[in-house]
mmCIF file with all atom_site columns, C-alpha atoms and ligand atoms in Angstrom:
data_model
loop_
_atom_site.group_PDB
_atom_site.id
_atom_site.type_symbol
_atom_site.label_atom_id
_atom_site.label_alt_id
_atom_site.label_comp_id
_atom_site.label_asym_id
_atom_site.label_entity_id
_atom_site.label_seq_id
_atom_site.pdbx_PDB_ins_code
_atom_site.Cartn_x
_atom_site.Cartn_y
_atom_site.Cartn_z
_atom_site.occupancy
_atom_site.B_iso_or_equiv
_atom_site.pdbx_formal_charge
_atom_site.auth_seq_id
_atom_site.auth_comp_id
_atom_site.auth_asym_id
_atom_site.auth_atom_id
_atom_site.pdbx_PDB_model_num
ATOM   1   C  CA  . MET A 1 1   ? -31.184 13.117 -22.751 1.00 0.00 ? 15  MET A CA  1
ATOM   2   C  CA  . GLY A 1 2   ? -30.470 13.017 -26.540 1.00 0.00 ? 16  GLY A CA  1
ATOM   3   C  CA  . LEU A 1 3   ? -33.222 13.371 -29.078 1.00 0.00 ? 17  LEU A CA  1
ATOM   4   C  CA  . GLU A 1 4   ? -32.720 9.483  -29.961 1.00 0.00 ? 18  GLU A CA  1
ATOM   5   C  CA  . SER A 1 5   ? -33.402 8.094  -26.665 1.00 0.00 ? 19  SER A CA  1
ATOM   6   C  CA  . ILE A 1 6   ? -36.704 10.534 -26.291 1.00 0.00 ? 20  ILE A CA  1
ATOM   7   C  CA  . TYR A 1 7   ? -38.180 8.909  -29.173 1.00 0.00 ? 21  TYR A CA  1
ATOM   8   C  CA  . THR A 1 8   ? -36.969 5.268  -27.961 1.00 0.00 ? 22  THR A CA  1
ATOM   9   C  CA  . GLN A 1 9   ? -38.990 5.960  -24.667 1.00 0.00 ? 23  GLN A CA  1
ATOM   10  C  CA  . LEU A 1 10  ? -41.896 7.542  -26.622 1.00 0.00 ? 24  LEU A CA  1
ATOM   11  C  CA  . ILE A 1 11  ? -42.112 4.412  -28.043 1.00 0.00 ? 25  ILE A CA  1
ATOM   12  C  CA  . MET A 1 12  ? -42.075 2.347  -24.626 1.00 0.00 ? 26  MET A CA  1
ATOM   13  C  CA  . GLU A 1 13  ? -44.795 4.622  -23.791 1.00 0.00 ? 27  GLU A CA  1
ATOM   14  C  CA  . HIS A 1 14  ? -46.780 3.843  -26.876 1.00 0.00 ? 28  HIS A CA  1
ATOM   15  C  CA  . ASN A 1 15  ? -48.387 0.741  -25.298 1.00 0.00 ? 29  ASN A CA  1
ATOM   16  C  CA  . ARG A 1 16  ? -49.049 2.574  -22.008 1.00 0.00 ? 30  ARG A CA  1
ATOM   17  C  CA  . SER A 1 17  ? -50.987 5.133  -23.575 1.00 0.00 ? 31  SER A CA  1
ATOM   18  C  CA  . SER A 1 18  ? -53.984 2.912  -24.556 1.00 0.00 ? 32  SER A CA  1
ATOM   19  C  CA  . HIS A 1 19  ? -55.161 2.768  -20.644 1.00 0.00 ? 33  HIS A CA  1
ATOM   20  C  CA  . ASN A 1 20  ? -55.944 6.945  -20.745 1.00 0.00 ? 34  ASN A CA  1
ATOM   21  C  CA  . ARG A 1 21  ? -57.518 6.733  -23.819 1.00 0.00 ? 35  ARG A CA  1
ATOM   22  C  CA  . ARG A 1 22  ? -61.088 6.233  -22.848 1.00 0.00 ? 36  ARG A CA  1
ATOM   23  C  CA  . ALA A 1 23  ? -64.262 8.219  -22.263 1.00 0.00 ? 37  ALA A CA  1
ATOM   24  C  CA  . LEU A 1 24  ? -65.199 9.327  -19.096 1.00 0.00 ? 38  LEU A CA  1
ATOM   25  C  CA  . LYS A 1 25  ? -68.875 8.728  -17.641 1.00 0.00 ? 39  LYS A CA  1
ATOM   26  C  CA  . ASN A 1 26  ? -69.474 11.892 -16.164 1.00 0.00 ? 40  ASN A CA  1
ATOM   27  C  CA  . PRO A 1 27  ? -66.755 14.412 -16.739 1.00 0.00 ? 41  PRO A CA  1
ATOM   28  C  CA  . ASP A 1 28  ? -66.670 17.712 -14.983 1.00 0.00 ? 42  ASP A CA  1
ATOM   29  C  CA  . ILE A 1 29  ? -64.196 18.855 -17.719 1.00 0.00 ? 43  ILE A CA  1
ATOM   30  C  CA  . SER A 1 30  ? -64.039 18.288 -21.398 1.00 0.00 ? 44  SER A CA  1
ATOM   31  C  CA  . GLU A 1 31  ? -61.655 20.445 -23.085 1.00 0.00 ? 45  GLU A CA  1
ATOM   32  C  CA  . ARG A 1 32  ? -60.242 20.168 -26.547 1.00 0.00 ? 46  ARG A CA  1
ATOM   33  C  CA  . GLY A 1 33  ? -56.796 20.774 -27.674 1.00 0.00 ? 47  GLY A CA  1
ATOM   34  C  CA  . TYR A 1 34  ? -56.159 21.597 -31.091 1.00 0.00 ? 48  TYR A CA  1
ATOM   35  C  CA  . ASN A 1 35  ? -52.757 21.930 -32.428 1.00 0.00 ? 49  ASN A CA  1
ATOM   36  C  CA  . PRO A 1 36  ? -53.261 22.843 -36.453 1.00 0.00 ? 50  PRO A CA  1
ATOM   37  C  CA  . ASN A 1 37  ? -49.382 22.880 -36.807 1.00 0.00 ? 51  ASN A CA  1
ATOM   38  C  CA  . CYS A 1 38  ? -49.214 18.865 -36.594 1.00 0.00 ? 52  CYS A CA  1
ATOM   39  C  CA  . GLY A 1 39  ? -52.931 17.689 -36.821 1.00 0.00 ? 53  GLY A CA  1
ATOM   40  C  CA  . ASP A 1 40  ? -53.046 16.735 -33.227 1.00 0.00 ? 54  ASP A CA  1
ATOM   41  C  CA  . ASP A 1 41  ? -56.879 17.051 -32.004 1.00 0.00 ? 55  ASP A CA  1
ATOM   42  C  CA  . ILE A 1 42  ? -57.385 16.230 -28.453 1.00 0.00 ? 56  ILE A CA  1
ATOM   43  C  CA  . VAL A 1 43  ? -60.376 16.153 -26.087 1.00 0.00 ? 57  VAL A CA  1
ATOM   44  C  CA  . LEU A 1 44  ? -59.247 15.439 -22.369 1.00 0.00 ? 58  LEU A CA  1
ATOM   45  C  CA  . GLU A 1 45  ? -61.743 14.982 -19.382 1.00 0.00 ? 59  GLU A CA  1
ATOM   46  C  CA  . VAL A 1 46  ? -61.426 15.229 -15.965 1.00 0.00 ? 60  VAL A CA  1
ATOM   47  C  CA  . GLU A 1 47  ? -63.425 13.962 -13.253 1.00 0.00 ? 61  GLU A CA  1
ATOM   48  C  CA  . ILE A 1 48  ? -62.851 16.130 -10.219 1.00 0.00 ? 62  ILE A CA  1
ATOM   49  C  CA  . GLU A 1 49  ? -64.089 15.248 -6.641  1.00 0.00 ? 63  GLU A CA  1
ATOM   50  C  CA  . ASP A 1 50  ? -63.264 17.264 -3.147  1.00 0.00 ? 64  ASP A CA  1
ATOM   51  C  CA  . ASN A 1 51  ? -60.796 19.406 -5.307  1.00 0.00 ? 65  ASN A CA  1
ATOM   52  C  CA  . ILE A 1 52  ? -59.175 16.309 -6.604  1.00 0.00 ? 66  ILE A CA  1
ATOM   53  C  CA  . ILE A 1 53  ? -58.509 14.610 -9.997  1.00 0.00 ? 67  ILE A CA  1
ATOM   54  C  CA  . LYS A 1 54  ? -60.362 11.684 -9.454  1.00 0.00 ? 68  LYS A CA  1
ATOM   55  C  CA  . ASP A 1 55  ? -59.893 10.264 -12.911 1.00 0.00 ? 69  ASP A CA  1
ATOM   56  C  CA  . ALA A 1 56  ? -58.896 11.509 -16.406 1.00 0.00 ? 70  ALA A CA  1
ATOM   57  C  CA  . ALA A 1 57  ? -58.596 10.134 -19.915 1.00 0.00 ? 71  ALA A CA  1
ATOM   58  C  CA  . TYR A 1 58  ? -58.262 11.753 -23.560 1.00 0.00 ? 72  TYR A CA  1
ATOM   59  C  CA  . SER A 1 59  ? -59.466 10.774 -27.035 1.00 0.00 ? 73  SER A CA  1
ATOM   60  C  CA  . GLY A 1 60  ? -58.935 12.145 -30.149 1.00 0.00 ? 74  GLY A CA  1
ATOM   61  C  CA  . VAL A 1 61  ? -55.741 11.716 -32.641 1.00 0.00 ? 75  VAL A CA  1
ATOM   62  C  CA  . GLY A 1 62  ? -52.341 13.073 -32.921 1.00 0.00 ? 76  GLY A CA  1
ATOM   63  C  CA  . CYS A 1 63  ? -48.951 12.334 -33.214 1.00 0.00 ? 77  CYS A CA  1
ATOM   64  C  CA  . ALA A 1 64  ? -46.492 9.877  -31.067 1.00 0.00 ? 78  ALA A CA  1
ATOM   65  C  CA  . ILE A 1 65  ? -45.078 13.149 -28.929 1.00 0.00 ? 79  ILE A CA  1
ATOM   66  C  CA  . SER A 1 66  ? -48.666 14.647 -28.143 1.00 0.00 ? 80  SER A CA  1
ATOM   67  C  CA  . GLN A 1 67  ? -50.238 11.466 -27.367 1.00 0.00 ? 81  GLN A CA  1
ATOM   68  C  CA  . ALA A 1 68  ? -47.450 10.435 -25.295 1.00 0.00 ? 82  ALA A CA  1
ATOM   69  C  CA  . SER A 1 69  ? -47.443 13.661 -23.372 1.00 0.00 ? 83  SER A CA  1
ATOM   70  C  CA  . THR A 1 70  ? -51.145 13.693 -23.103 1.00 0.00 ? 84  THR A CA  1
ATOM   71  C  CA  . SER A 1 71  ? -51.138 10.044 -21.327 1.00 0.00 ? 85  SER A CA  1
ATOM   72  C  CA  . MET A 1 72  ? -47.980 10.870 -19.148 1.00 0.00 ? 86  MET A CA  1
ATOM   73  C  CA  . MET A 1 73  ? -49.631 13.873 -18.102 1.00 0.00 ? 87  MET A CA  1
ATOM   74  C  CA  . ILE A 1 74  ? -53.049 12.086 -17.007 1.00 0.00 ? 88  ILE A CA  1
ATOM   75  C  CA  . ASP A 1 75  ? -50.627 9.479  -14.984 1.00 0.00 ? 89  ASP A CA  1
ATOM   76  C  CA  . LEU A 1 76  ? -49.008 12.436 -13.149 1.00 0.00 ? 90  LEU A CA  1
ATOM   77  C  CA  . VAL A 1 77  ? -51.959 14.476 -12.100 1.00 0.00 ? 91  VAL A CA  1
ATOM   78  C  CA  . LYS A 1 78  ? -54.233 11.802 -11.356 1.00 0.00 ? 92  LYS A CA  1
ATOM   79  C  CA  . GLY A 1 79  ? -55.096 11.994 -7.604  1.00 0.00 ? 93  GLY A CA  1
ATOM   80  C  CA  . LYS A 1 80  ? -53.554 15.334 -7.332  1.00 0.00 ? 94  LYS A CA  1
ATOM   81  C  CA  . SER A 1 81  ? -55.408 18.372 -6.016  1.00 0.00 ? 95  SER A CA  1
ATOM   82  C  CA  . ILE A 1 82  ? -56.262 21.115 -8.496  1.00 0.00 ? 96  ILE A CA  1
ATOM   83  C  CA  . ASP A 1 83  ? -53.719 23.506 -7.136  1.00 0.00 ? 97  ASP A CA  1
ATOM   84  C  CA  . GLU A 1 84  ? -51.172 20.704 -7.405  1.00 0.00 ? 98  GLU A CA  1
ATOM   85  C  CA  . ALA A 1 85  ? -51.857 19.690 -10.946 1.00 0.00 ? 99  ALA A CA  1
ATOM   86  C  CA  . LEU A 1 86  ? -51.922 23.639 -12.114 1.00 0.00 ? 100 LEU A CA  1
ATOM   87  C  CA  . LYS A 1 87  ? -48.091 23.900 -10.166 1.00 0.00 ? 101 LYS A CA  1
ATOM   88  C  CA  . LEU A 1 88  ? -47.248 21.123 -12.352 1.00 0.00 ? 102 LEU A CA  1
ATOM   89  C  CA  . VAL A 1 89  ? -48.144 22.497 -15.399 1.00 0.00 ? 103 VAL A CA  1
ATOM   90  C  CA  . ASP A 1 90  ? -46.404 25.410 -14.563 1.00 0.00 ? 104 ASP A CA  1
ATOM   91  C  CA  . ILE A 1 91  ? -43.162 23.564 -13.899 1.00 0.00 ? 105 ILE A CA  1
ATOM   92  C  CA  . PHE A 1 92  ? -43.641 21.553 -17.111 1.00 0.00 ? 106 PHE A CA  1
ATOM   93  C  CA  . LEU A 1 93  ? -43.981 24.503 -19.244 1.00 0.00 ? 107 LEU A CA  1
ATOM   94  C  CA  . SER A 1 94  ? -41.122 26.506 -17.632 1.00 0.00 ? 108 SER A CA  1
ATOM   95  C  CA  . MET A 1 95  ? -38.944 23.543 -18.621 1.00 0.00 ? 109 MET A CA  1
ATOM   96  C  CA  . ILE A 1 96  ? -40.080 23.599 -21.993 1.00 0.00 ? 110 ILE A CA  1
ATOM   97  C  CA  . LYS A 1 97  ? -39.366 27.285 -22.042 1.00 0.00 ? 111 LYS A CA  1
ATOM   98  C  CA  . LYS A 1 98  ? -35.836 26.460 -20.251 1.00 0.00 ? 112 LYS A CA  1
ATOM   99  C  CA  . ASP A 1 99  ? -37.160 28.957 -17.210 1.00 0.00 ? 113 ASP A CA  1
ATOM   100 C  CA  . ILE A 1 100 ? -36.298 25.806 -15.298 1.00 0.00 ? 114 ILE A CA  1
ATOM   101 C  CA  . THR A 1 101 ? -33.222 23.584 -15.782 1.00 0.00 ? 115 THR A CA  1
ATOM   102 C  CA  . ALA A 1 102 ? -32.358 22.465 -12.492 1.00 0.00 ? 116 ALA A CA  1
ATOM   103 C  CA  . GLU A 1 103 ? -33.148 18.291 -12.369 1.00 0.00 ? 117 GLU A CA  1
ATOM   104 C  CA  . GLU A 1 104 ? -34.040 18.528 -8.560  1.00 0.00 ? 118 GLU A CA  1
ATOM   105 C  CA  . GLU A 1 105 ? -36.887 21.200 -9.545  1.00 0.00 ? 119 GLU A CA  1
ATOM   106 C  CA  . LEU A 1 106 ? -38.139 18.721 -12.801 1.00 0.00 ? 120 LEU A CA  1
ATOM   107 C  CA  . GLU A 1 107 ? -38.187 15.334 -10.329 1.00 0.00 ? 121 GLU A CA  1
ATOM   108 C  CA  . VAL A 1 108 ? -41.913 16.167 -9.982  1.00 0.00 ? 122 VAL A CA  1
ATOM   109 C  CA  . LEU A 1 109 ? -42.622 15.756 -13.414 1.00 0.00 ? 123 LEU A CA  1
ATOM   110 C  CA  . GLU A 1 110 ? -42.006 11.688 -13.330 1.00 0.00 ? 124 GLU A CA  1
ATOM   111 C  CA  . ASP A 1 111 ? -41.870 10.547 -16.784 1.00 0.00 ? 125 ASP A CA  1
ATOM   112 C  CA  . SER A 1 112 ? -42.773 13.833 -18.740 1.00 0.00 ? 126 SER A CA  1
ATOM   113 C  CA  . ILE A 1 113 ? -39.094 14.985 -18.143 1.00 0.00 ? 127 ILE A CA  1
ATOM   114 C  CA  . ILE A 1 114 ? -38.553 13.585 -21.186 1.00 0.00 ? 128 ILE A CA  1
ATOM   115 C  CA  . PHE A 1 115 ? -39.679 16.479 -23.235 1.00 0.00 ? 129 PHE A CA  1
ATOM   116 C  CA  . GLN A 1 116 ? -36.946 18.720 -21.064 1.00 0.00 ? 130 GLN A CA  1
ATOM   117 C  CA  . ASN A 1 117 ? -35.313 19.119 -24.596 1.00 0.00 ? 131 ASN A CA  1
ATOM   118 C  CA  . ILE A 1 118 ? -37.966 19.061 -27.247 1.00 0.00 ? 132 ILE A CA  1
ATOM   119 C  CA  . SER A 1 119 ? -37.200 22.785 -27.931 1.00 0.00 ? 133 SER A CA  1
ATOM   120 C  CA  . ASN A 1 120 ? -34.487 21.612 -30.050 1.00 0.00 ? 134 ASN A CA  1
ATOM   121 C  CA  . MET A 1 121 ? -37.306 20.566 -32.419 1.00 0.00 ? 135 MET A CA  1
ATOM   122 C  CA  . PRO A 1 122 ? -39.276 23.456 -32.453 1.00 0.00 ? 136 PRO A CA  1
ATOM   123 C  CA  . ALA A 1 123 ? -41.932 21.810 -34.816 1.00 0.00 ? 137 ALA A CA  1
ATOM   124 C  CA  . ARG A 1 124 ? -42.909 19.640 -32.114 1.00 0.00 ? 138 ARG A CA  1
ATOM   125 C  CA  . VAL A 1 125 ? -43.105 21.790 -28.760 1.00 0.00 ? 139 VAL A CA  1
ATOM   126 C  CA  . LYS A 1 126 ? -46.912 22.491 -29.585 1.00 0.00 ? 140 LYS A CA  1
ATOM   127 C  CA  . CYS A 1 127 ? -47.372 18.671 -29.699 1.00 0.00 ? 141 CYS A CA  1
ATOM   128 C  CA  . ALA A 1 128 ? -45.686 18.514 -26.496 1.00 0.00 ? 142 ALA A CA  1
ATOM   129 C  CA  . VAL A 1 129 ? -47.537 20.990 -24.629 1.00 0.00 ? 143 VAL A CA  1
ATOM   130 C  CA  . LEU A 1 130 ? -50.931 20.752 -25.919 1.00 0.00 ? 144 LEU A CA  1
ATOM   131 C  CA  . ALA A 1 131 ? -52.447 18.484 -23.604 1.00 0.00 ? 145 ALA A CA  1
ATOM   132 C  CA  . TRP A 1 132 ? -51.056 20.643 -20.747 1.00 0.00 ? 146 TRP A CA  1
ATOM   133 C  CA  . HIS A 1 133 ? -52.387 23.673 -21.739 1.00 0.00 ? 147 HIS A CA  1
ATOM   134 C  CA  . SER A 1 134 ? -55.877 22.251 -22.412 1.00 0.00 ? 148 SER A CA  1
ATOM   135 C  CA  . LEU A 1 135 ? -55.420 20.722 -18.743 1.00 0.00 ? 149 LEU A CA  1
ATOM   136 C  CA  . ARG A 1 136 ? -54.763 24.251 -17.703 1.00 0.00 ? 150 ARG A CA  1
ATOM   137 C  CA  . GLU A 1 137 ? -57.591 25.980 -19.448 1.00 0.00 ? 151 GLU A CA  1
ATOM   138 C  CA  . GLY A 1 138 ? -60.317 23.314 -18.442 1.00 0.00 ? 152 GLY A CA  1
ATOM   139 C  CA  . LEU A 1 139 ? -59.008 23.794 -14.447 1.00 0.00 ? 153 LEU A CA  1
ATOM   140 C  CA  . LYS A 1 140 ? -60.349 27.563 -14.711 1.00 0.00 ? 154 LYS A CA  1
ATOM   141 C  CA  . HIS A 1 141 ? -63.327 26.821 -15.526 1.00 0.00 ? 155 HIS A CA  1
ATOM   142 C  CA  . VAL A 1 142 ? -64.169 24.347 -12.652 1.00 0.00 ? 156 VAL A CA  1
HETATM 143 ZN ZN1 . ZN  B 2 .   ? -47.686 16.690 -32.989 1.00 0.00 ? 216 ZN  B ZN1 1
#
């Protein structure tokens, strides 16, 4: 997938991202993600119940890539167990590093697969991985 189509999809995602942009009433995790290179500064909130990610949301500011990546990640991990979510984070980060390239292994990432070639734009990699690192950090402290 070329970079132009990534951007096209990001723009399409832009409308979608608003449903995850809110504050949770009683988050179990509140993890800040800050990327000084770009100015992305988000707070990821997660509600856990019986080891399942019951709800998740984010607030803050950032570029289109960081916002879209955050929103797609939230859609992906909601309803998943903590272990499943951590596994998805690993797969996403391995995809970015090109450690995993097989389409059938990446399918589980759903929409987030559009970031597969973000490493062609090295300056934007930190934007794309920001929320995923934040989720992993946050889940460590549950
Ligand atoms: Zn950014």
